[in-house]
Amino acid sequence: GVRKRKSIKGDVEFFSLHRALRSIRRAGVCLLLIDAATAVSQVDRQLVNEILKHYRPTVIVVNKWDLAEKDQSRDRYVEYLDKQLKGLSFAPIVFISAKDGRGLREVLAMAFNLYEQAGHRVSTSELNQLLEPISAERGPSAKGGRRARIYYATQLGVRPPTIGMFVNDPQIFGHNYRRFLLNRLRDTVPYSEVPIRLLIRGRHRIPHDAP
């Protein structure tokens, strides 16, 4: 029910929008409802940005699939969503028909599953074992010939899973390499379908009580 800001009419719709945005910040799991009968809108992308900003586990719920499946396959529609909802390609997708009640149980089951994933913790030793072949496969490019070095990583928190990585120079670890690390980690960690917060810190900022 969220509309574009320029389409908002009256106090009720204005507060409805802001309540929806506040709900994302408080939610343990979000259900992003997409209407399969219409194109993904700018409002949908706005909600995705808010979800990613606050690292909220999300189930993409595609409604009215009974109407859309006559014209396209699920695989093609998933590819379409990946292009339209940037940054949320790791989120699970459930196809439903609210009118027929089809798929609703799967939505609830997946929501509980994501909540459990977001609360999972990987030990420091296991995390470093997972990272070792990834960093050996591809290291970040260093300007001026300086070699990038990862000292160790540890999981600092849950909901969202938060990984602290301690390195010799955080500036060497740019956006593209961070994205590569996260994508490869998703192949191995038990919380592959939820947002992961990656914090890269210099050696001098390692806390004394780090696990």
mmCIF file of N, CA and C in Angstrom, residues 30-121:
data_model
loop_
_atom_site.group_PDB
_atom_site.id
_atom_site.type_symbol
_atom_site.label_atom_id
_atom_site.label_comp_id
_atom_site.label_asym_id
_atom_site.label_seq_id
_atom_site.Cartn_x
_atom_site.Cartn_y
_atom_site.Cartn_z
ATOM 1 N N CYS A 30 11.449 -9.158 7.091
ATOM 2 C CA CYS A 30 10.524 -8.395 6.242
ATOM 3 C C CYS A 30 9.957 -9.296 5.151
ATOM 4 N N LEU A 31 8.700 -9.047 4.804
ATOM 5 C CA LEU A 31 8.075 -9.685 3.653
ATOM 6 C C LEU A 31 7.850 -8.603 2.606
ATOM 7 N N LEU A 32 8.599 -8.669 1.516
ATOM 8 C CA LEU A 32 8.485 -7.679 0.443
ATOM 9 C C LEU A 32 7.495 -8.205 -0.585
ATOM 10 N N LEU A 33 6.298 -7.619 -0.614
ATOM 11 C CA LEU A 33 5.225 -8.092 -1.482
ATOM 12 C C LEU A 33 5.335 -7.445 -2.860
ATOM 13 N N ILE A 34 5.485 -8.285 -3.869
ATOM 14 C CA ILE A 34 5.592 -7.840 -5.257
ATOM 15 C C ILE A 34 4.371 -8.326 -6.031
ATOM 16 N N ASP A 35 3.751 -7.443 -6.782
ATOM 17 C CA ASP A 35 2.593 -7.787 -7.603
ATOM 18 C C ASP A 35 3.095 -8.290 -8.959
ATOM 19 N N ALA A 36 2.910 -9.579 -9.216
ATOM 20 C CA ALA A 36 3.420 -10.163 -10.461
ATOM 21 C C ALA A 36 2.684 -9.639 -11.687
ATOM 22 N N ALA A 37 1.523 -9.031 -11.476
ATOM 23 C CA ALA A 37 0.728 -8.544 -12.605
ATOM 24 C C ALA A 37 1.160 -7.165 -13.072
ATOM 25 N N THR A 38 2.055 -6.514 -12.319
ATOM 26 C CA THR A 38 2.530 -5.178 -12.702
ATOM 27 C C THR A 38 4.054 -5.139 -12.628
ATOM 28 N N ALA A 39 4.624 -4.128 -13.235
ATOM 29 C CA ALA A 39 6.085 -3.979 -13.225
ATOM 30 C C ALA A 39 6.574 -3.544 -11.845
ATOM 31 N N VAL A 40 7.800 -3.932 -11.522
ATOM 32 C CA VAL A 40 8.420 -3.469 -10.277
ATOM 33 C C VAL A 40 8.532 -1.955 -10.332
ATOM 34 N N SER A 41 8.137 -1.291 -9.249
ATOM 35 C CA SER A 41 8.073 0.170 -9.240
ATOM 36 C C SER A 41 9.241 0.790 -8.481
ATOM 37 N N GLN A 42 9.344 2.102 -8.592
ATOM 38 C CA GLN A 42 10.355 2.838 -7.841
ATOM 39 C C GLN A 42 10.108 2.717 -6.336
ATOM 40 N N VAL A 43 8.860 2.624 -5.943
ATOM 41 C CA VAL A 43 8.536 2.441 -4.528
ATOM 42 C C VAL A 43 9.081 1.106 -4.026
ATOM 43 N N ASP A 44 8.953 0.051 -4.834
ATOM 44 C CA ASP A 44 9.512 -1.252 -4.462
ATOM 45 C C ASP A 44 11.016 -1.132 -4.238
ATOM 46 N N ARG A 45 11.690 -0.417 -5.130
ATOM 47 C CA ARG A 45 13.140 -0.256 -5.006
ATOM 48 C C ARG A 45 13.498 0.602 -3.797
ATOM 49 N N GLN A 46 12.645 1.561 -3.475
ATOM 50 C CA GLN A 46 12.858 2.381 -2.288
ATOM 51 C C GLN A 46 12.801 1.524 -1.025
ATOM 52 N N LEU A 47 11.835 0.620 -0.984
ATOM 53 C CA LEU A 47 11.716 -0.272 0.167
ATOM 54 C C LEU A 47 12.911 -1.212 0.254
ATOM 55 N N VAL A 48 13.392 -1.680 -0.894
ATOM 56 C CA VAL A 48 14.583 -2.531 -0.902
ATOM 57 C C VAL A 48 15.781 -1.788 -0.335
ATOM 58 N N ASN A 49 15.950 -0.533 -0.722
ATOM 59 C CA ASN A 49 17.063 0.266 -0.204
ATOM 60 C C ASN A 49 16.988 0.388 1.311
ATOM 61 N N GLU A 50 15.770 0.566 1.832
ATOM 62 C CA GLU A 50 15.609 0.682 3.281
ATOM 63 C C GLU A 50 15.919 -0.657 3.964
ATOM 64 N N ILE A 51 15.503 -1.742 3.348
ATOM 65 C CA ILE A 51 15.784 -3.082 3.872
ATOM 66 C C ILE A 51 17.290 -3.331 3.933
ATOM 67 N N LEU A 52 17.989 -2.996 2.849
ATOM 68 C CA LEU A 52 19.437 -3.208 2.802
ATOM 69 C C LEU A 52 20.168 -2.286 3.774
ATOM 70 N N LYS A 53 19.681 -1.086 3.906
ATOM 71 C CA LYS A 53 20.303 -0.126 4.817
ATOM 72 C C LYS A 53 20.312 -0.637 6.246
ATOM 73 N N HIS A 54 19.254 -1.350 6.632
ATOM 74 C CA HIS A 54 19.127 -1.830 8.009
ATOM 75 C C HIS A 54 19.374 -3.339 8.128
ATOM 76 N N TYR A 55 19.889 -3.947 7.062
ATOM 77 C CA TYR A 55 20.303 -5.356 7.097
ATOM 78 C C TYR A 55 19.168 -6.277 7.568
ATOM 79 N N ARG A 56 17.990 -6.124 7.001
ATOM 80 C CA ARG A 56 16.855 -6.931 7.427
ATOM 81 C C ARG A 56 16.694 -8.183 6.559
ATOM 82 N N PRO A 57 16.617 -9.361 7.182
ATOM 83 C CA PRO A 57 16.291 -10.564 6.411
ATOM 84 C C PRO A 57 14.945 -10.379 5.715
ATOM 85 N N THR A 58 14.859 -10.841 4.469
ATOM 86 C CA THR A 58 13.664 -10.538 3.671
ATOM 87 C C THR A 58 13.244 -11.720 2.816
ATOM 88 N N VAL A 59 11.956 -11.987 2.829
ATOM 89 C CA VAL A 59 11.355 -12.925 1.881
ATOM 90 C C VAL A 59 10.675 -12.098 0.795
ATOM 91 N N ILE A 60 11.051 -12.323 -0.453
ATOM 92 C CA ILE A 60 10.374 -11.666 -1.567
ATOM 93 C C ILE A 60 9.141 -12.497 -1.900
ATOM 94 N N VAL A 61 7.970 -11.905 -1.686
ATOM 95 C CA VAL A 61 6.706 -12.621 -1.875
ATOM 96 C C VAL A 61 6.058 -12.125 -3.167
ATOM 97 N N VAL A 62 6.004 -12.985 -4.149
ATOM 98 C CA VAL A 62 5.439 -12.623 -5.453
ATOM 99 C C VAL A 62 3.976 -13.055 -5.475
ATOM 100 N N ASN A 63 3.076 -12.086 -5.408
ATOM 101 C CA ASN A 63 1.639 -12.369 -5.385
ATOM 102 C C ASN A 63 1.052 -12.339 -6.799
ATOM 103 N N LYS A 64 -0.133 -12.930 -6.940
ATOM 104 C CA LYS A 64 -0.865 -13.018 -8.214
ATOM 105 C C LYS A 64 -0.089 -13.833 -9.255
ATOM 106 N N TRP A 65 0.689 -14.808 -8.766
ATOM 107 C CA TRP A 65 1.444 -15.626 -9.710
ATOM 108 C C TRP A 65 0.530 -16.470 -10.588
ATOM 109 N N ASP A 66 -0.684 -16.726 -10.127
ATOM 110 C CA ASP A 66 -1.631 -17.491 -10.934
ATOM 111 C C ASP A 66 -1.969 -16.765 -12.237
ATOM 112 N N LEU A 67 -1.847 -15.438 -12.239
ATOM 113 C CA LEU A 67 -2.102 -14.657 -13.455
ATOM 114 C C LEU A 67 -0.858 -14.561 -14.334
ATOM 115 N N ALA A 68 0.306 -14.418 -13.694
ATOM 116 C CA ALA A 68 1.535 -14.167 -14.451
ATOM 117 C C ALA A 68 2.154 -15.430 -15.031
ATOM 118 N N GLU A 69 1.926 -16.582 -14.392
ATOM 119 C CA GLU A 69 2.633 -17.791 -14.815
ATOM 120 C C GLU A 69 2.183 -18.289 -16.184
ATOM 121 N N LYS A 70 1.085 -17.748 -16.693
ATOM 122 C CA LYS A 70 0.640 -18.137 -18.029
ATOM 123 C C LYS A 70 1.562 -17.579 -19.114
ATOM 124 N N ASP A 71 2.273 -16.484 -18.785
ATOM 125 C CA ASP A 71 3.082 -15.796 -19.797
ATOM 126 C C ASP A 71 4.576 -15.965 -19.614
ATOM 127 N N GLN A 72 5.034 -16.449 -18.446
ATOM 128 C CA GLN A 72 6.472 -16.588 -18.247
ATOM 129 C C GLN A 72 6.766 -17.637 -17.175
ATOM 130 N N SER A 73 8.005 -18.114 -17.189
ATOM 131 C CA SER A 73 8.417 -19.133 -16.231
ATOM 132 C C SER A 73 8.942 -18.465 -14.958
ATOM 133 N N ARG A 74 9.054 -19.260 -13.910
ATOM 134 C CA ARG A 74 9.596 -18.740 -12.657
ATOM 135 C C ARG A 74 11.051 -18.315 -12.812
ATOM 136 N N ASP A 75 11.825 -19.100 -13.553
ATOM 137 C CA ASP A 75 13.243 -18.779 -13.744
ATOM 138 C C ASP A 75 13.409 -17.417 -14.408
ATOM 139 N N ARG A 76 12.608 -17.151 -15.424
ATOM 140 C CA ARG A 76 12.697 -15.863 -16.114
ATOM 141 C C ARG A 76 12.274 -14.725 -15.191
ATOM 142 N N TYR A 77 11.274 -14.972 -14.364
ATOM 143 C CA TYR A 77 10.824 -13.910 -13.459
ATOM 144 C C TYR A 77 11.860 -13.651 -12.364
ATOM 145 N N VAL A 78 12.535 -14.680 -11.903
ATOM 146 C CA VAL A 78 13.609 -14.499 -10.915
ATOM 147 C C VAL A 78 14.728 -13.652 -11.512
ATOM 148 N N GLU A 79 15.088 -13.909 -12.759
ATOM 149 C CA GLU A 79 16.098 -13.093 -13.427
ATOM 150 C C GLU A 79 15.651 -11.640 -13.513
ATOM 151 N N TYR A 80 14.392 -11.421 -13.786
ATOM 152 C CA TYR A 80 13.836 -10.067 -13.849
ATOM 153 C C TYR A 80 13.951 -9.370 -12.485
ATOM 154 N N LEU A 81 13.614 -10.078 -11.415
ATOM 155 C CA LEU A 81 13.689 -9.486 -10.083
ATOM 156 C C LEU A 81 15.134 -9.165 -9.703
ATOM 157 N N ASP A 82 16.070 -10.034 -10.078
ATOM 158 C CA ASP A 82 17.481 -9.782 -9.779
ATOM 159 C C ASP A 82 17.950 -8.460 -10.393
ATOM 160 N N LYS A 83 17.448 -8.164 -11.579
ATOM 161 C CA LYS A 83 17.833 -6.929 -12.255
ATOM 162 C C LYS A 83 17.127 -5.712 -11.661
ATOM 163 N N GLN A 84 15.895 -5.896 -11.223
ATOM 164 C CA GLN A 84 15.097 -4.774 -10.743
ATOM 165 C C GLN A 84 15.338 -4.454 -9.269
ATOM 166 N N LEU A 85 15.598 -5.478 -8.460
ATOM 167 C CA LEU A 85 15.783 -5.293 -7.019
ATOM 168 C C LEU A 85 17.262 -5.477 -6.683
ATOM 169 N N LYS A 86 18.068 -4.489 -7.037
ATOM 170 C CA LYS A 86 19.512 -4.574 -6.894
ATOM 171 C C LYS A 86 19.911 -4.785 -5.434
ATOM 172 N N GLY A 87 20.851 -5.715 -5.230
ATOM 173 C CA GLY A 87 21.384 -5.948 -3.901
ATOM 174 C C GLY A 87 20.639 -6.961 -3.086
ATOM 175 N N LEU A 88 19.530 -7.499 -3.618
ATOM 176 C CA LEU A 88 18.708 -8.419 -2.839
ATOM 177 C C LEU A 88 18.639 -9.799 -3.506
ATOM 178 N N SER A 89 19.618 -10.108 -4.329
ATOM 179 C CA SER A 89 19.582 -11.366 -5.076
ATOM 180 C C SER A 89 19.720 -12.589 -4.179
ATOM 181 N N PHE A 90 20.248 -12.415 -2.961
ATOM 182 C CA PHE A 90 20.406 -13.552 -2.044
ATOM 183 C C PHE A 90 19.106 -13.913 -1.332
ATOM 184 N N ALA A 91 18.110 -13.032 -1.373
ATOM 185 C CA ALA A 91 16.865 -13.251 -0.630
ATOM 186 C C ALA A 91 16.017 -14.333 -1.295
ATOM 187 N N PRO A 92 15.419 -15.223 -0.513
ATOM 188 C CA PRO A 92 14.549 -16.257 -1.091
ATOM 189 C C PRO A 92 13.269 -15.657 -1.657
ATOM 190 N N ILE A 93 12.719 -16.319 -2.664
ATOM 191 C CA ILE A 93 11.502 -15.862 -3.330
ATOM 192 C C ILE A 93 10.432 -16.936 -3.190
ATOM 193 N N VAL A 94 9.241 -16.520 -2.792
ATOM 194 C CA VAL A 94 8.107 -17.440 -2.694
ATOM 195 C C VAL A 94 6.988 -16.911 -3.589
ATOM 196 N N PHE A 95 6.453 -17.772 -4.443
ATOM 197 C CA PHE A 95 5.371 -17.400 -5.351
ATOM 198 C C PHE A 95 4.047 -17.810 -4.727
ATOM 199 N N ILE A 96 3.117 -16.857 -4.654
ATOM 200 C CA ILE A 96 1.850 -17.139 -3.987
ATOM 201 C C ILE A 96 0.667 -16.623 -4.812
ATOM 202 N N SER A 97 -0.494 -17.070 -4.408
ATOM 203 C CA SER A 97 -1.750 -16.494 -4.873
ATOM 204 C C SER A 97 -2.590 -16.246 -3.628
ATOM 205 N N ALA A 98 -2.642 -15.001 -3.177
ATOM 206 C CA ALA A 98 -3.372 -14.684 -1.948
ATOM 207 C C ALA A 98 -4.858 -15.005 -2.097
ATOM 208 N N LYS A 99 -5.382 -14.852 -3.286
ATOM 209 C CA LYS A 99 -6.802 -15.127 -3.523
ATOM 210 C C LYS A 99 -7.137 -16.591 -3.276
ATOM 211 N N ASP A 100 -6.235 -17.479 -3.700
ATOM 212 C CA ASP A 100 -6.458 -18.916 -3.549
ATOM 213 C C ASP A 100 -5.819 -19.477 -2.274
ATOM 214 N N GLY A 101 -5.050 -18.647 -1.564
ATOM 215 C CA GLY A 101 -4.359 -19.119 -0.374
ATOM 216 C C GLY A 101 -3.162 -19.995 -0.678
ATOM 217 N N ARG A 102 -2.706 -19.966 -1.918
ATOM 218 C CA ARG A 102 -1.596 -20.826 -2.334
ATOM 219 C C ARG A 102 -0.250 -20.206 -1.951
ATOM 220 N N GLY A 103 0.609 -20.979 -1.301
ATOM 221 C CA GLY A 103 1.958 -20.527 -0.977
ATOM 222 C C GLY A 103 2.103 -19.798 0.343
ATOM 223 N N LEU A 104 1.010 -19.550 1.061
ATOM 224 C CA LEU A 104 1.091 -18.757 2.292
ATOM 225 C C LEU A 104 1.855 -19.495 3.392
ATOM 226 N N ARG A 105 1.677 -20.796 3.485
ATOM 227 C CA ARG A 105 2.416 -21.573 4.479
ATOM 228 C C ARG A 105 3.915 -21.498 4.218
ATOM 229 N N GLU A 106 4.293 -21.542 2.950
ATOM 230 C CA GLU A 106 5.708 -21.463 2.594
ATOM 231 C C GLU A 106 6.303 -20.117 3.000
ATOM 232 N N VAL A 107 5.511 -19.049 2.871
ATOM 233 C CA VAL A 107 5.993 -17.718 3.272
ATOM 234 C C VAL A 107 6.327 -17.693 4.762
ATOM 235 N N LEU A 108 5.422 -18.198 5.579
ATOM 236 C CA LEU A 108 5.645 -18.195 7.028
ATOM 237 C C LEU A 108 6.825 -19.090 7.405
ATOM 238 N N ALA A 109 6.911 -20.247 6.772
ATOM 239 C CA ALA A 109 8.019 -21.156 7.063
ATOM 240 C C ALA A 109 9.353 -20.514 6.708
ATOM 241 N N MET A 110 9.410 -19.827 5.578
ATOM 242 C CA MET A 110 10.648 -19.184 5.161
ATOM 243 C C MET A 110 11.004 -18.015 6.083
ATOM 244 N N ALA A 111 10.000 -17.285 6.559
ATOM 245 C CA ALA A 111 10.257 -16.177 7.482
ATOM 246 C C ALA A 111 10.915 -16.678 8.761
ATOM 247 N N PHE A 112 10.388 -17.776 9.319
ATOM 248 C CA PHE A 112 10.990 -18.359 10.522
ATOM 249 C C PHE A 112 12.399 -18.868 10.241
ATOM 250 N N ASN A 113 12.595 -19.442 9.051
ATOM 251 C CA ASN A 113 13.908 -19.936 8.666
ATOM 252 C C ASN A 113 14.933 -18.805 8.606
ATOM 253 N N LEU A 114 14.545 -17.680 8.017
ATOM 254 C CA LEU A 114 15.461 -16.541 7.912
ATOM 255 C C LEU A 114 15.793 -15.967 9.287
ATOM 256 N N TYR A 115 14.803 -15.951 10.167
ATOM 257 C CA TYR A 115 15.063 -15.449 11.520
ATOM 258 C C TYR A 115 16.115 -16.311 12.216
ATOM 259 N N GLU A 116 16.025 -17.627 12.029
ATOM 260 C CA GLU A 116 17.016 -18.524 12.609
ATOM 261 C C GLU A 116 18.385 -18.325 11.965
ATOM 262 N N GLN A 117 18.413 -18.163 10.650
ATOM 263 C CA GLN A 117 19.687 -17.929 9.962
ATOM 264 C C GLN A 117 20.385 -16.688 10.512
ATOM 265 N N ALA A 118 19.627 -15.620 10.692
ATOM 266 C CA ALA A 118 20.210 -14.353 11.136
ATOM 267 C C ALA A 118 20.787 -14.454 12.545
ATOM 268 N N GLY A 119 20.337 -15.446 13.335
ATOM 269 C CA GLY A 119 20.828 -15.605 14.691
ATOM 270 C C GLY A 119 21.952 -16.607 14.824
ATOM 271 N N HIS A 120 22.406 -17.164 13.708
ATOM 272 C CA HIS A 120 23.448 -18.184 13.752
ATOM 273 C C HIS A 120 24.825 -17.534 13.923
ATOM 274 N N ARG A 121 25.688 -18.202 14.670
ATOM 275 C CA ARG A 121 27.046 -17.705 14.904
ATOM 276 C C ARG A 121 28.069 -18.741 14.457
#
